């Protein structure tokens, strides 16, 4: 461990495999991603962990991406009782009813076209930015959209892993 290690990263590095695997699967539902990140422990610092995640995301097969996306709720409809989903989609909280209805319509059209949820790293985005993004991406060819989804998944995983790595000592078991 270097001096740049954090309490959360130390706990993650020293956790039993099953505990660390569960923490990773809460971050990203892809089993392939979780196993690759798990296999590279221990990490010297958060940057090394994030780089391992980036590598694992780049190696995901189409089936692995599908597995990862299946765990993401549609924008504007975070899972009830899921603080991670609610926190990440906070930008939709103050959206008007009209904008929420438009997002629902766009989400459904996107899902019908591509066969999966519209995936975006929503952390820090406003409802309008998310709406504009789905509007812009819905006309993409499937191959281009799949690569954008991979990029967005990588961003989401980075945000969640960073939270895991810096989690204070008194917050217990690693989780996103």
CSV table of C-alpha atoms in Angstrom, one decimal:
chain,number,residue,atom,x,y,z
A,1,UNK,CA,0.0,0.0,0.0
A,2,UNK,CA,1.2,3.5,-0.7
A,3,UNK,CA,0.4,6.6,1.2
A,4,UNK,CA,-2.3,7.4,-1.3
A,5,UNK,CA,-4.4,4.4,-0.2
A,6,UNK,CA,-7.7,5.3,1.4
A,7,UNK,CA,-9.7,3.5,4.1
A,8,UNK,CA,-12.3,2.4,1.5
A,9,UNK,CA,-9.7,1.1,-0.8
A,10,UNK,CA,-7.8,-0.7,2.0
A,11,UNK,CA,-11.1,-2.4,3.1
A,12,UNK,CA,-11.8,-3.4,-0.6
A,13,UNK,CA,-8.2,-4.8,-1.0
A,14,UNK,CA,-8.4,-6.8,2.2
A,15,UNK,CA,-12.0,-8.0,2.0
A,16,UNK,CA,-12.9,-11.6,1.4
A,17,UNK,CA,-13.4,-12.4,-2.3
A,18,UNK,CA,-17.1,-12.8,-1.9
A,19,UNK,CA,-17.5,-9.5,-0.1
A,20,UNK,CA,-15.4,-7.6,-2.7
A,21,UNK,CA,-17.2,-9.4,-5.5
A,22,UNK,CA,-20.6,-8.3,-4.1
A,23,UNK,CA,-19.4,-4.7,-3.8
A,24,UNK,CA,-18.2,-4.8,-7.4
A,25,UNK,CA,-21.5,-6.4,-8.7
A,26,UNK,CA,-23.3,-3.5,-6.9
A,27,UNK,CA,-21.3,-1.1,-9.0
A,28,UNK,CA,-21.6,-3.0,-12.3
A,29,UNK,CA,-23.8,-6.0,-12.9
A,30,UNK,CA,-21.4,-7.5,-15.4
A,31,UNK,CA,-19.8,-10.6,-14.0
A,32,UNK,CA,-16.9,-10.4,-16.4
A,33,UNK,CA,-16.1,-6.8,-15.3
A,34,UNK,CA,-16.3,-7.7,-11.6
A,35,UNK,CA,-14.1,-10.8,-12.0
A,36,UNK,CA,-11.4,-8.8,-13.9
A,37,UNK,CA,-11.4,-6.0,-11.4
A,38,UNK,CA,-11.3,-8.5,-8.5
A,39,UNK,CA,-8.5,-10.5,-10.0
A,40,UNK,CA,-6.2,-7.5,-10.0
A,41,UNK,CA,-6.3,-6.7,-6.3
A,42,UNK,CA,-4.6,-5.3,-4.4
A,43,UNK,CA,-4.6,-1.8,-5.8
A,44,UNK,CA,-2.0,0.7,-4.7
A,45,UNK,CA,-4.4,3.7,-5.1
A,46,UNK,CA,-7.7,4.7,-6.5
A,47,UNK,CA,-6.2,5.6,-9.9
A,48,UNK,CA,-4.9,2.1,-10.4
A,49,UNK,CA,-8.4,0.8,-9.5
A,50,UNK,CA,-10.0,3.1,-12.0
A,51,UNK,CA,-7.5,2.2,-14.7
A,52,UNK,CA,-8.3,-1.5,-14.1
A,53,UNK,CA,-12.0,-0.7,-14.4
A,54,UNK,CA,-11.4,1.1,-17.7
A,55,UNK,CA,-9.5,-1.9,-19.1
A,56,UNK,CA,-12.3,-4.3,-18.0
A,57,UNK,CA,-15.0,-2.1,-19.5
A,58,UNK,CA,-13.1,-2.0,-22.8
A,59,UNK,CA,-12.9,-5.8,-22.9
A,60,UNK,CA,-16.7,-6.4,-22.3
A,61,UNK,CA,-18.4,-8.5,-24.9
A,62,UNK,CA,-21.8,-7.4,-26.3
A,63,UNK,CA,-23.4,-10.0,-23.9
A,64,UNK,CA,-21.4,-8.5,-21.0
A,65,UNK,CA,-22.7,-5.0,-21.9
A,66,UNK,CA,-26.2,-6.3,-22.0
A,67,UNK,CA,-25.8,-7.9,-18.6
A,68,UNK,CA,-24.5,-4.6,-17.2
A,69,UNK,CA,-27.2,-2.5,-18.7
A,70,UNK,CA,-30.0,-4.8,-17.5
A,71,UNK,CA,-29.3,-3.5,-13.9
A,72,UNK,CA,-29.7,0.2,-14.8
A,73,UNK,CA,-33.1,1.7,-14.3
A,74,UNK,CA,-34.4,4.1,-16.9
A,75,UNK,CA,-33.6,7.8,-16.5
A,76,UNK,CA,-36.3,9.5,-14.5
A,77,UNK,CA,-37.4,6.2,-12.8
A,78,UNK,CA,-34.8,5.3,-10.2
A,79,UNK,CA,-35.4,2.1,-8.3
A,80,UNK,CA,-37.5,2.7,-5.2
A,81,UNK,CA,-35.4,2.5,-2.1
A,82,UNK,CA,-32.1,2.5,-4.1
A,83,UNK,CA,-30.0,5.5,-2.9
A,84,UNK,CA,-27.4,5.0,-5.5
A,85,UNK,CA,-29.9,5.2,-8.4
A,86,UNK,CA,-31.6,8.2,-6.7
A,87,UNK,CA,-28.4,10.0,-6.1
A,88,UNK,CA,-27.1,9.5,-9.7
A,89,UNK,CA,-30.4,10.7,-11.2
A,90,UNK,CA,-30.8,13.7,-8.9
A,91,UNK,CA,-31.0,16.0,-11.9
A,92,UNK,CA,-34.4,14.6,-12.7
A,93,UNK,CA,-35.8,15.5,-9.2
A,94,UNK,CA,-36.8,19.1,-10.1
A,95,UNK,CA,-38.0,18.3,-13.6
A,96,UNK,CA,-41.4,19.5,-14.6
A,97,UNK,CA,-44.1,17.0,-15.2
A,98,UNK,CA,-43.9,17.8,-18.9
A,99,UNK,CA,-40.2,17.1,-19.0
A,100,UNK,CA,-40.7,13.8,-17.0
A,101,UNK,CA,-43.3,12.7,-19.5
A,102,UNK,CA,-41.1,13.6,-22.4
A,103,UNK,CA,-38.2,11.6,-20.8
A,104,UNK,CA,-40.5,8.6,-20.4
A,105,UNK,CA,-41.6,8.8,-24.1
A,106,UNK,CA,-38.0,9.2,-25.2
A,107,UNK,CA,-36.8,6.3,-23.0
A,108,UNK,CA,-39.5,4.0,-24.4
A,109,UNK,CA,-38.6,5.0,-28.0
A,110,UNK,CA,-34.9,4.5,-27.3
A,111,UNK,CA,-35.5,1.1,-25.7
A,112,UNK,CA,-37.7,0.0,-28.6
A,113,UNK,CA,-35.0,1.0,-31.1
A,114,UNK,CA,-32.0,-0.4,-29.3
A,115,UNK,CA,-33.4,-3.1,-27.1
A,116,UNK,CA,-32.0,-1.7,-23.8
A,117,UNK,CA,-32.3,1.2,-21.5
A,118,UNK,CA,-30.8,4.6,-22.4
A,119,UNK,CA,-27.6,4.6,-20.4
A,120,UNK,CA,-25.9,7.8,-19.4
A,121,UNK,CA,-23.6,8.8,-16.6
A,122,UNK,CA,-26.3,11.1,-15.1
A,123,UNK,CA,-24.2,12.3,-12.1
A,124,UNK,CA,-24.2,16.1,-12.2
A,125,UNK,CA,-26.5,16.4,-15.3
A,126,UNK,CA,-29.7,18.4,-15.3
A,127,UNK,CA,-32.9,16.9,-16.6
A,128,UNK,CA,-32.6,19.0,-19.7
A,129,UNK,CA,-29.1,17.7,-20.4
A,130,UNK,CA,-30.3,14.1,-20.1
A,131,UNK,CA,-33.2,14.8,-22.4
A,132,UNK,CA,-31.0,16.5,-24.9
A,133,UNK,CA,-28.6,13.6,-24.8
A,134,UNK,CA,-31.3,10.9,-25.5
A,135,UNK,CA,-32.7,13.1,-28.3
A,136,UNK,CA,-29.2,13.3,-29.9
A,137,UNK,CA,-28.4,9.7,-29.5
A,138,UNK,CA,-31.6,8.1,-30.6
A,139,UNK,CA,-30.7,8.6,-34.2
A,140,UNK,CA,-27.3,6.8,-33.9
A,141,UNK,CA,-26.7,3.6,-35.7
A,142,UNK,CA,-26.8,0.6,-33.3
A,143,UNK,CA,-23.0,0.1,-33.5
A,144,UNK,CA,-22.2,3.7,-32.6
A,145,UNK,CA,-24.7,3.7,-29.8
A,146,UNK,CA,-23.2,0.5,-28.4
A,147,UNK,CA,-19.8,2.2,-28.1
A,148,UNK,CA,-21.4,5.3,-26.5
A,149,UNK,CA,-23.0,2.9,-24.0
A,150,UNK,CA,-19.6,1.4,-23.2
A,151,UNK,CA,-18.2,4.8,-22.6
A,152,UNK,CA,-21.1,5.8,-20.4
A,153,UNK,CA,-20.8,2.6,-18.4
A,154,UNK,CA,-17.1,3.3,-17.9
A,155,UNK,CA,-18.0,6.7,-16.5
A,156,UNK,CA,-20.7,5.3,-14.2
A,157,UNK,CA,-18.3,2.6,-12.9
A,158,UNK,CA,-15.6,5.3,-12.3
A,159,UNK,CA,-18.0,7.4,-10.2
A,160,UNK,CA,-19.1,4.4,-8.2
A,161,UNK,CA,-15.6,3.0,-7.7
A,162,UNK,CA,-14.3,6.4,-6.6
A,163,UNK,CA,-17.1,6.5,-3.9
A,164,UNK,CA,-16.1,2.9,-2.8
A,165,UNK,CA,-12.4,3.9,-2.6
A,166,UNK,CA,-12.9,6.9,-0.5
A,167,UNK,CA,-15.6,5.6,1.8
A,168,UNK,CA,-14.7,6.6,5.4
A,169,UNK,CA,-13.6,3.9,7.9
A,170,UNK,CA,-16.8,4.1,9.9
A,171,UNK,CA,-19.0,3.3,6.9
A,172,UNK,CA,-18.3,-0.5,7.0
A,173,UNK,CA,-18.4,-2.9,4.1
A,174,UNK,CA,-17.3,-1.6,0.7
A,175,UNK,CA,-20.3,-0.7,-1.6
A,176,UNK,CA,-20.9,2.0,-4.1
